[in-house]
CSV table of C-alpha atoms in Angstrom, one decimal:
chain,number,residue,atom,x,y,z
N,1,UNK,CA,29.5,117.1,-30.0
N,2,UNK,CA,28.2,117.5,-33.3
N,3,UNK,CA,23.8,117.6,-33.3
N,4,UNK,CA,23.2,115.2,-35.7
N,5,UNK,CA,20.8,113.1,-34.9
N,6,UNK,CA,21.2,109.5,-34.5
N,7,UNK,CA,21.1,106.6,-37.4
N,8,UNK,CA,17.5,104.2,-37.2
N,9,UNK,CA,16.3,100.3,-36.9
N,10,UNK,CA,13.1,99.3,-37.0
N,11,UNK,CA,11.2,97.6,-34.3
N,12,UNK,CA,9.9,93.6,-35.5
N,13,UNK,CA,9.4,93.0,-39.0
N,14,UNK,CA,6.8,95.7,-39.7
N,15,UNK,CA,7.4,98.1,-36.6
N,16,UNK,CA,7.9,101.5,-36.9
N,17,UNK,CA,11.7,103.5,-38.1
N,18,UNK,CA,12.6,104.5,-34.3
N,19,UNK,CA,16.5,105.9,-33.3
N,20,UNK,CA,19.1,103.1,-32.6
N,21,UNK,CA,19.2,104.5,-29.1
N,22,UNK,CA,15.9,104.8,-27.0
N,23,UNK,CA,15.2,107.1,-23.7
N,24,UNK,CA,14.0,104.7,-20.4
N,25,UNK,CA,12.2,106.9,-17.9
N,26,UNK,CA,11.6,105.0,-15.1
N,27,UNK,CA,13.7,107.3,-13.0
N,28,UNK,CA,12.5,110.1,-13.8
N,29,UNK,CA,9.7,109.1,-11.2
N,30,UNK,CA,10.9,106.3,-9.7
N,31,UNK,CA,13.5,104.1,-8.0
N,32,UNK,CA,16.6,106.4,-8.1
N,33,UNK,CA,15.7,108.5,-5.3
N,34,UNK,CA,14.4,112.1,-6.0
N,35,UNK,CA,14.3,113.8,-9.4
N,36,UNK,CA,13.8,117.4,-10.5
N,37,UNK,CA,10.5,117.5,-13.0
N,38,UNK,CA,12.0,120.4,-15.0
N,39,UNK,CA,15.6,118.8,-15.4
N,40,UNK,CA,13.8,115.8,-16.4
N,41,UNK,CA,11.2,117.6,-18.8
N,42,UNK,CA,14.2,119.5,-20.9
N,43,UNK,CA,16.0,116.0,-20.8
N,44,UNK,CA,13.0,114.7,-22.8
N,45,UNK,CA,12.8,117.1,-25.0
N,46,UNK,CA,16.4,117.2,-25.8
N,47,UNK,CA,16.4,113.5,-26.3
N,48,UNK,CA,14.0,114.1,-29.3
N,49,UNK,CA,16.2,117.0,-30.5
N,50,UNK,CA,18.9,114.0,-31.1
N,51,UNK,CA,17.1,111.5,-32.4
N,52,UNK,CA,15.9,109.4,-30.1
N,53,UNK,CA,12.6,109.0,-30.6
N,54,UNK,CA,11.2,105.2,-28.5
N,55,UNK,CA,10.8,106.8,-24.8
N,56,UNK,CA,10.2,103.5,-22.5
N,57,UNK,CA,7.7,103.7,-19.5
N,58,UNK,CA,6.0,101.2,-17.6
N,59,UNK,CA,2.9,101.4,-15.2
N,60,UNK,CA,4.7,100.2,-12.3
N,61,UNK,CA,6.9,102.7,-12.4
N,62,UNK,CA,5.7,104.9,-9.2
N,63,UNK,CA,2.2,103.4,-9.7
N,64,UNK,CA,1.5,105.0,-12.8
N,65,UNK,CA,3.2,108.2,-12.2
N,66,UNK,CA,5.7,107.9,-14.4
N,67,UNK,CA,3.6,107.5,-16.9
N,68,UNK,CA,1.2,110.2,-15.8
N,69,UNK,CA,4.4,112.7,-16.2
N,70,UNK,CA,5.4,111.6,-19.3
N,71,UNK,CA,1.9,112.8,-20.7
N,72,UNK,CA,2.1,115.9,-21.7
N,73,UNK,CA,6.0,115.5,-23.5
N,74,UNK,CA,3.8,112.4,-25.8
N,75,UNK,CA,1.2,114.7,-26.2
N,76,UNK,CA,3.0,117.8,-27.6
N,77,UNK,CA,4.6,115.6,-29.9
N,78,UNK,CA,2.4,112.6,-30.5
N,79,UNK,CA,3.4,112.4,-33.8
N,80,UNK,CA,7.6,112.1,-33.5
N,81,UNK,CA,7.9,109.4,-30.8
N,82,UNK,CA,6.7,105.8,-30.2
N,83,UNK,CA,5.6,105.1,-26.8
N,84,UNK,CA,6.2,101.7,-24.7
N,85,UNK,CA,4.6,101.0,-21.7
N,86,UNK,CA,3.9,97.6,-20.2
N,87,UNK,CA,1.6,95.5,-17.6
N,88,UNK,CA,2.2,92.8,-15.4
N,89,UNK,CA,3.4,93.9,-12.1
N,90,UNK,CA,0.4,94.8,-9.6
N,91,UNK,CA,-0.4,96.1,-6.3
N,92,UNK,CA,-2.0,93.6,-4.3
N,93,UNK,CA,-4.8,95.1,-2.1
N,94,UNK,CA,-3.5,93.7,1.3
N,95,UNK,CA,0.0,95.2,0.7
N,96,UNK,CA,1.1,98.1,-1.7
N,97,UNK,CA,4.8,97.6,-1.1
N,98,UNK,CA,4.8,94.4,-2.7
N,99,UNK,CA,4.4,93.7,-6.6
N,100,UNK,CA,3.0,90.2,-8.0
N,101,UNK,CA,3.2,89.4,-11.4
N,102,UNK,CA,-0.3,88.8,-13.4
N,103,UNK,CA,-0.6,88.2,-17.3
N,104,UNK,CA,-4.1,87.0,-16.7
N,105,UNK,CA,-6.7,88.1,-19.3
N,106,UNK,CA,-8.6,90.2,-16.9
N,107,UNK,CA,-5.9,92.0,-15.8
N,108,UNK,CA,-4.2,92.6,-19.0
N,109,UNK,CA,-7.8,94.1,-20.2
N,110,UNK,CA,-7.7,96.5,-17.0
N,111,UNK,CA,-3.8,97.5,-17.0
N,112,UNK,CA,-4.2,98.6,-20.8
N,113,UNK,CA,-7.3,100.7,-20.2
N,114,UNK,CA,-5.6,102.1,-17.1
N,115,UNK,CA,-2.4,103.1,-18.8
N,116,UNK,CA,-4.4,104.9,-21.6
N,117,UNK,CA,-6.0,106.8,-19.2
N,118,UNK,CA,-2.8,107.8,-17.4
N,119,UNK,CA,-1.0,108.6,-20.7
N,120,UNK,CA,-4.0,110.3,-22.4
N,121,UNK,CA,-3.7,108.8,-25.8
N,122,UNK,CA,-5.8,106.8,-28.0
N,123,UNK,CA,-3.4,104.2,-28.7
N,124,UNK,CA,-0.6,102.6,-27.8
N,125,UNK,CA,2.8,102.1,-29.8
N,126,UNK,CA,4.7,99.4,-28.5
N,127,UNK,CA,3.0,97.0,-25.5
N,128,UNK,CA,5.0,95.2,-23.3
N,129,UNK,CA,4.4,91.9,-21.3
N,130,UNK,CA,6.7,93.3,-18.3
N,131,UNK,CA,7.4,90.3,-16.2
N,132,UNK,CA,6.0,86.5,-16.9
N,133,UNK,CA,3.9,84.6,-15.0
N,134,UNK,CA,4.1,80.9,-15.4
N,135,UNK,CA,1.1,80.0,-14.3
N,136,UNK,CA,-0.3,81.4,-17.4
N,137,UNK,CA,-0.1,79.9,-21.0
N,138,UNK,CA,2.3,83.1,-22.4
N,139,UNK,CA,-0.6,82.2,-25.8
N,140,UNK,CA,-3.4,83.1,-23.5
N,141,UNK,CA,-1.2,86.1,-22.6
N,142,UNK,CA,-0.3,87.2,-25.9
N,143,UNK,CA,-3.3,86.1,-27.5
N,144,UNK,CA,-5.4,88.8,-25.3
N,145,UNK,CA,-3.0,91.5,-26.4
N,146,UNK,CA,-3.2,90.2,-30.2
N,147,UNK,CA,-7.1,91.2,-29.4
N,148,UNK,CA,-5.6,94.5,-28.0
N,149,UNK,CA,-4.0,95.1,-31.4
N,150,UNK,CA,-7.3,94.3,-33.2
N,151,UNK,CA,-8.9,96.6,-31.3
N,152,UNK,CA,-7.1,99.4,-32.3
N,153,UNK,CA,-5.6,100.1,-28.5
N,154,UNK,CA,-2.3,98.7,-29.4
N,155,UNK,CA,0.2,99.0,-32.2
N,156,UNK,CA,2.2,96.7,-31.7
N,157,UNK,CA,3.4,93.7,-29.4
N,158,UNK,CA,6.6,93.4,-27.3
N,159,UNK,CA,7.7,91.2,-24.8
N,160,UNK,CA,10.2,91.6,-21.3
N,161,UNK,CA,12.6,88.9,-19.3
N,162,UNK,CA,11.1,85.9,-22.0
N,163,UNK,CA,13.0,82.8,-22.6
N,164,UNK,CA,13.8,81.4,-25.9
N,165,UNK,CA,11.2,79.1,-26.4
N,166,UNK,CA,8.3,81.6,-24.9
N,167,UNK,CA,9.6,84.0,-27.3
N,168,UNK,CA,8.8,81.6,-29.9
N,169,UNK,CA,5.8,80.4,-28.3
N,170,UNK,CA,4.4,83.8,-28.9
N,171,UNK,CA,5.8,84.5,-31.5
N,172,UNK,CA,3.2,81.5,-32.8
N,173,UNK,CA,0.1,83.8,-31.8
N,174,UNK,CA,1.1,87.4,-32.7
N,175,UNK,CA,4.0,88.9,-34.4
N,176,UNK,CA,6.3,90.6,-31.4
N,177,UNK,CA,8.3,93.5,-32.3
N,178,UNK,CA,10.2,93.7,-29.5
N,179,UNK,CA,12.5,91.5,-26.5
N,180,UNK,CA,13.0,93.9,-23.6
N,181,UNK,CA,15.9,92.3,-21.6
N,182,UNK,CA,19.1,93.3,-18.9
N,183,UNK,CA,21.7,93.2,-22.2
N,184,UNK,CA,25.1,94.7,-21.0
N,185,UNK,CA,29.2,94.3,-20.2
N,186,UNK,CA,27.7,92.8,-17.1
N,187,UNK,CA,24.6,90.9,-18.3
N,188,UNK,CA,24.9,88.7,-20.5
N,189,UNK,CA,22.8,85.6,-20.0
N,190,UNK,CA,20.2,86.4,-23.2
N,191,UNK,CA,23.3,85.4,-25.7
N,192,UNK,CA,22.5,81.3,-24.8
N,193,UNK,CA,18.4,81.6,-26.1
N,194,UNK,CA,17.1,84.8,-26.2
N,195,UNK,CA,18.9,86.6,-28.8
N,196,UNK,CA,19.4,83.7,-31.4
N,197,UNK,CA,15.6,83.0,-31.2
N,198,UNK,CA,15.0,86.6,-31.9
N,199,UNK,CA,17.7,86.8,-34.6
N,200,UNK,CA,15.4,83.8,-36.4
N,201,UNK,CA,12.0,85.6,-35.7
N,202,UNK,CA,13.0,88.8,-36.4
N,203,UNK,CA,12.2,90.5,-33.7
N,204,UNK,CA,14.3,93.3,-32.3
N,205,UNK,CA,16.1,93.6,-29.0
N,206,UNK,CA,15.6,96.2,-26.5
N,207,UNK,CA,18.3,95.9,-23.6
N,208,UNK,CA,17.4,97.9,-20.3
N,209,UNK,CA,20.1,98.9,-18.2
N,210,UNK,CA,22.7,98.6,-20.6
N,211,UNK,CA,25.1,100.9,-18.3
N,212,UNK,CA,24.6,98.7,-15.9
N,213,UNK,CA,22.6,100.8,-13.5
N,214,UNK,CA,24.6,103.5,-13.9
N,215,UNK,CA,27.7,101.2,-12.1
N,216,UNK,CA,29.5,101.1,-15.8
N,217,UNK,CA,29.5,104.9,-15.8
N,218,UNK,CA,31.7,104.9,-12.5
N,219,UNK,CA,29.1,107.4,-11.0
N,220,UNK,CA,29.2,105.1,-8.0
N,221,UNK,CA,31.1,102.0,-6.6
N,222,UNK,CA,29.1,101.1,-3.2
N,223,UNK,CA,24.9,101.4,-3.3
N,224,UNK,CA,25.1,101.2,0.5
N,225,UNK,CA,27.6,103.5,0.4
N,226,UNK,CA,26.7,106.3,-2.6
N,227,UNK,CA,23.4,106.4,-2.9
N,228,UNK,CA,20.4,107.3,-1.4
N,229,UNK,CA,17.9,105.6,1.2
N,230,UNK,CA,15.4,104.8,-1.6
N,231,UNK,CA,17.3,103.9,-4.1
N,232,UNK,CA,16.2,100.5,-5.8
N,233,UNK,CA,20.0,99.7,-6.5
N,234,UNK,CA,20.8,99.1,-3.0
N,235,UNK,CA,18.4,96.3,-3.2
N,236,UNK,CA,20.5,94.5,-5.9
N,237,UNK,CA,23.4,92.2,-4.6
N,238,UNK,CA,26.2,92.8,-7.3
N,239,UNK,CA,26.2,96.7,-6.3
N,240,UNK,CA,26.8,96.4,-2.4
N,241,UNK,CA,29.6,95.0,-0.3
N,242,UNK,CA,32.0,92.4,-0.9
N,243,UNK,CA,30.4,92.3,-4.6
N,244,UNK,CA,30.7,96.3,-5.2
N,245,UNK,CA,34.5,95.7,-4.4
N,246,UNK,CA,35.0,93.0,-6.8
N,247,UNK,CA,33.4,94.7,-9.4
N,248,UNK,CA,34.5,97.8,-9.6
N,249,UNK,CA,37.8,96.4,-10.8
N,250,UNK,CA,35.9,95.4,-13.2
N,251,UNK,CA,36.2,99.0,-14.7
N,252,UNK,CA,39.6,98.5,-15.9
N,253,UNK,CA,39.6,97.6,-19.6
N,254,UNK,CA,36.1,99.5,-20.2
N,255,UNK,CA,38.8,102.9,-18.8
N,256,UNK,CA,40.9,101.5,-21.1
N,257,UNK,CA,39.1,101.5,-24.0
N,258,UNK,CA,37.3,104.7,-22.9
N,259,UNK,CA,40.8,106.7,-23.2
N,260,UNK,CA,41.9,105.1,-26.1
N,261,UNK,CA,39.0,106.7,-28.3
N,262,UNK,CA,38.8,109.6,-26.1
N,263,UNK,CA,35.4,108.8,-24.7
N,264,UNK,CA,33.6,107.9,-21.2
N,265,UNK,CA,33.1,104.9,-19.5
N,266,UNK,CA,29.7,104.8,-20.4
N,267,UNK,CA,30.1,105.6,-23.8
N,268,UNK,CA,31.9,102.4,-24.5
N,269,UNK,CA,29.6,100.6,-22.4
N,270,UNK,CA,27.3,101.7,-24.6
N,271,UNK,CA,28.4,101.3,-27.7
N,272,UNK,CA,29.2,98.0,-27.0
N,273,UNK,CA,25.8,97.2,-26.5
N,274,UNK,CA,25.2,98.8,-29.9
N,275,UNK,CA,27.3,96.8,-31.2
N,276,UNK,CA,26.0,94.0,-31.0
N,277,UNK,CA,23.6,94.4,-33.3
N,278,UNK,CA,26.9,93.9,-35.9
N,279,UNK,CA,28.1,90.7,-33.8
N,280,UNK,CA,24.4,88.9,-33.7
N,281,UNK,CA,23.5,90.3,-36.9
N,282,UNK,CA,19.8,92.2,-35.4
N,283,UNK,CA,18.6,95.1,-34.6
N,284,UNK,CA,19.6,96.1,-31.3
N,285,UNK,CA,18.5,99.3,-29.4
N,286,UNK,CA,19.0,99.6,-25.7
N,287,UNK,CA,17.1,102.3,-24.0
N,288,UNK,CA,19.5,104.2,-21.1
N,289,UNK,CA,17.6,105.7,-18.3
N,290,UNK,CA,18.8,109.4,-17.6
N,291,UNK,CA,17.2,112.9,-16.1
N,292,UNK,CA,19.8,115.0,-17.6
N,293,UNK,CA,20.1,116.4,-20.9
N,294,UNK,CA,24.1,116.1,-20.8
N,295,UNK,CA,24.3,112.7,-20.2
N,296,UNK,CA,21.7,112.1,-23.3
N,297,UNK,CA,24.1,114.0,-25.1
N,298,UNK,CA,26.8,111.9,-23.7
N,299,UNK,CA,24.9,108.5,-24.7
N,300,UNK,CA,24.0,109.8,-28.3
N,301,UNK,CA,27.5,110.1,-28.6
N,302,UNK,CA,28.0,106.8,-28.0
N,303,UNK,CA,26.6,105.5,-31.3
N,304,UNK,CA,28.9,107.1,-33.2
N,305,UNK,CA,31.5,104.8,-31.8
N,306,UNK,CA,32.5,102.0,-33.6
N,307,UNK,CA,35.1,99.3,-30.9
N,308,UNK,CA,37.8,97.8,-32.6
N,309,UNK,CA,38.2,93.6,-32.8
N,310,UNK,CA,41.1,94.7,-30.1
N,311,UNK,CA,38.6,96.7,-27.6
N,312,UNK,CA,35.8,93.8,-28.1
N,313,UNK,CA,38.5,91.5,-27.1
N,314,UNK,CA,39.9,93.3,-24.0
N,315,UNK,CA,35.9,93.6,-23.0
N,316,UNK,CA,35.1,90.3,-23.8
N,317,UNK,CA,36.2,88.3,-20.1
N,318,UNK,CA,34.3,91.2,-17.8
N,319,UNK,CA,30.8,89.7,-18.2
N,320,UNK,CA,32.1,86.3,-17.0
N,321,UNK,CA,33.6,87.7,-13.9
N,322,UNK,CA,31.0,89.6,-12.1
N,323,UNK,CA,30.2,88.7,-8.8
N,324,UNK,CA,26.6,88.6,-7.6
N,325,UNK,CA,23.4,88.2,-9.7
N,326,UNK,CA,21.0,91.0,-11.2
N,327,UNK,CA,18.5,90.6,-8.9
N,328,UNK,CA,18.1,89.4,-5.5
N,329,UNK,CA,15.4,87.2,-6.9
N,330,UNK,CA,16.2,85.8,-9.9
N,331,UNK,CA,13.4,83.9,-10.8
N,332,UNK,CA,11.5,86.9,-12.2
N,333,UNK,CA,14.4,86.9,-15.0
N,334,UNK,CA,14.5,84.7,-18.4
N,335,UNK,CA,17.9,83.2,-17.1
N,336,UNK,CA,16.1,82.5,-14.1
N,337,UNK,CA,14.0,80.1,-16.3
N,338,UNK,CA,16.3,79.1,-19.2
């Protein structure tokens, strides 16, 4: 494939010029099961080479460590990328294998401190509310990082698994750049609020896991079955038993499609997702998590692709069809709330 780097959209209304296609690197230290430091290092920097230039992190993601590796990549080239990380989901002292969500103000103050710490800049690009907790006015949560932004330790505002209405909500204290949501040929509950709200406001969507976990790639068929002890998939009910089976058949038009413009599975997955910027008319850049530089390459590639009104047809039914939800708890999600 050619080198040429990817085509830009611009985060929010007056966010920076990042590639169409992010980087997410949550597995790089986390969740996936084990990863090789080096293979994920040159898999950065290659990433850059192409274009992509918003690398996603979070400091839940191995407790920070994720974050902590990603250091020295942001610092060598400070400059050329636009870092997201985000708060919400903390350790509780009496047991460290659980997560709660908090978007208190307290905590928000000490998660954005601790995250500049870990990533060793002065400033952050793009700040994420990671999970919401409804026990907290989202403008008491948004208006503590609109104080952030005042401050000077954050650039700029986004938001993760919102509703509609708490999009706009927020939207009413602080500009937000940014909806971070599960967007994909398998997940598409954000079309019904999420999306038209941010279509109106102008803010642009991010969609995480937009290969569905890696499941759209065919690189597995069974969690229980494929993958490791560890790995956070085997945890999520549409990739394990009866589900798994259903779904993989699933594959079938995405294949189609795939050898019809002589691409992967993934790379029409992908560009799918991309292309739904055209079919919702905003900016729409979904941020695949990978630790190799070839499959970068390979997910560049795919937004290049443009899917014909016959392949969007044909790929239309498969979302409607899957069998078991996201999450084993779904009321961490914004469909979980619409």
């Amino acid at each position: 494939m050619s080198d040429s780097t990817i085509p830009t959209a611009r985060l929010g209304a007056d966010g920076p010029e990042v590639g169409v296609q992010g980087l997410g690197c949550m597995g790089m230290s986390f969740a996936y099961g084990p990863a090789d430091a080096g293979e994920s290092r040159a898999t950065l920097e290659r990433a850059l080479e192409l274009g992509v230039t918003l690398y996603d992190t979070a400091d839940a993601y191995g407790a920070g460590e994720n974050e902590r590796f990603l250091s020295p990549f942001f610092k060598a080239h400070r400059d050329e990328v636009v870092i997201a990380t985000k708060f919400a989901l903390a350790v509780p002292p009496d047991d460290p294998t659980r997560r709660i969500i908090r978007n208190d103000p307290p905590y928000i103050r000490q998660a954005v401190e601790a995250s500049l710490r870990r990533l060793d800049v002065d400033v952050i690009d793009l700040y994420y509310m990671h999970r919401r907790d409804v026990n907290v006015p989202i403008e008491e949560t948004v208006g503590v990082m609109a104080e952030l932004v005042r401050e000077g330790k954050v650039k700029h505002l986004g938001l993760s698994e919102v509703t509609g209405t708490e999009l706009r909500a927020a939207q009413g204290v602080h500009p937000i750049a940014a909806v971070q949501s599960e967007w994909s040929l398998f997940s598409r509950d954000i079309e019904s609020g999420v999306v038209p709200t941010a279509r109106d406001l102008g803010v642009t969507l991010v969609p995480y896991s937009p290969l569905g976990r890696g499941f759209l790639t065919g690189s597995f068929a069974n969690a229980d079955k494929d993958l490791t002890a560890g790995d956070f998939r085997r945890q999520q009910p549409r990739f394990t038993g009866e589900n798994a089976a259903a779904n993989v058949a699933l594959l079938d038009p995405v294949r189609t499609v795939a050898e019809a413009h002589g691409a992967s599975l993934g790379q029409v997955a992908l560009a799918w997702v991309q292309q739904q910027s055209q079919v919702h008319e905003l900016p729409v850049i979904p941020i695949p998590g990978t630790r190799k530089a070839s499959r970068v390459e390979e997910n560049v590639g795919a937004a290049r692709i443009q899917l014909t009104e016959g392949d969007m047809a044909l790929l239309e039914p498969i979302a409607g069809k899957v069998a078991g939800d996201r999450y084993a708890d779904m009321t961490f999600t914004s469909a979980g709330r619409e």
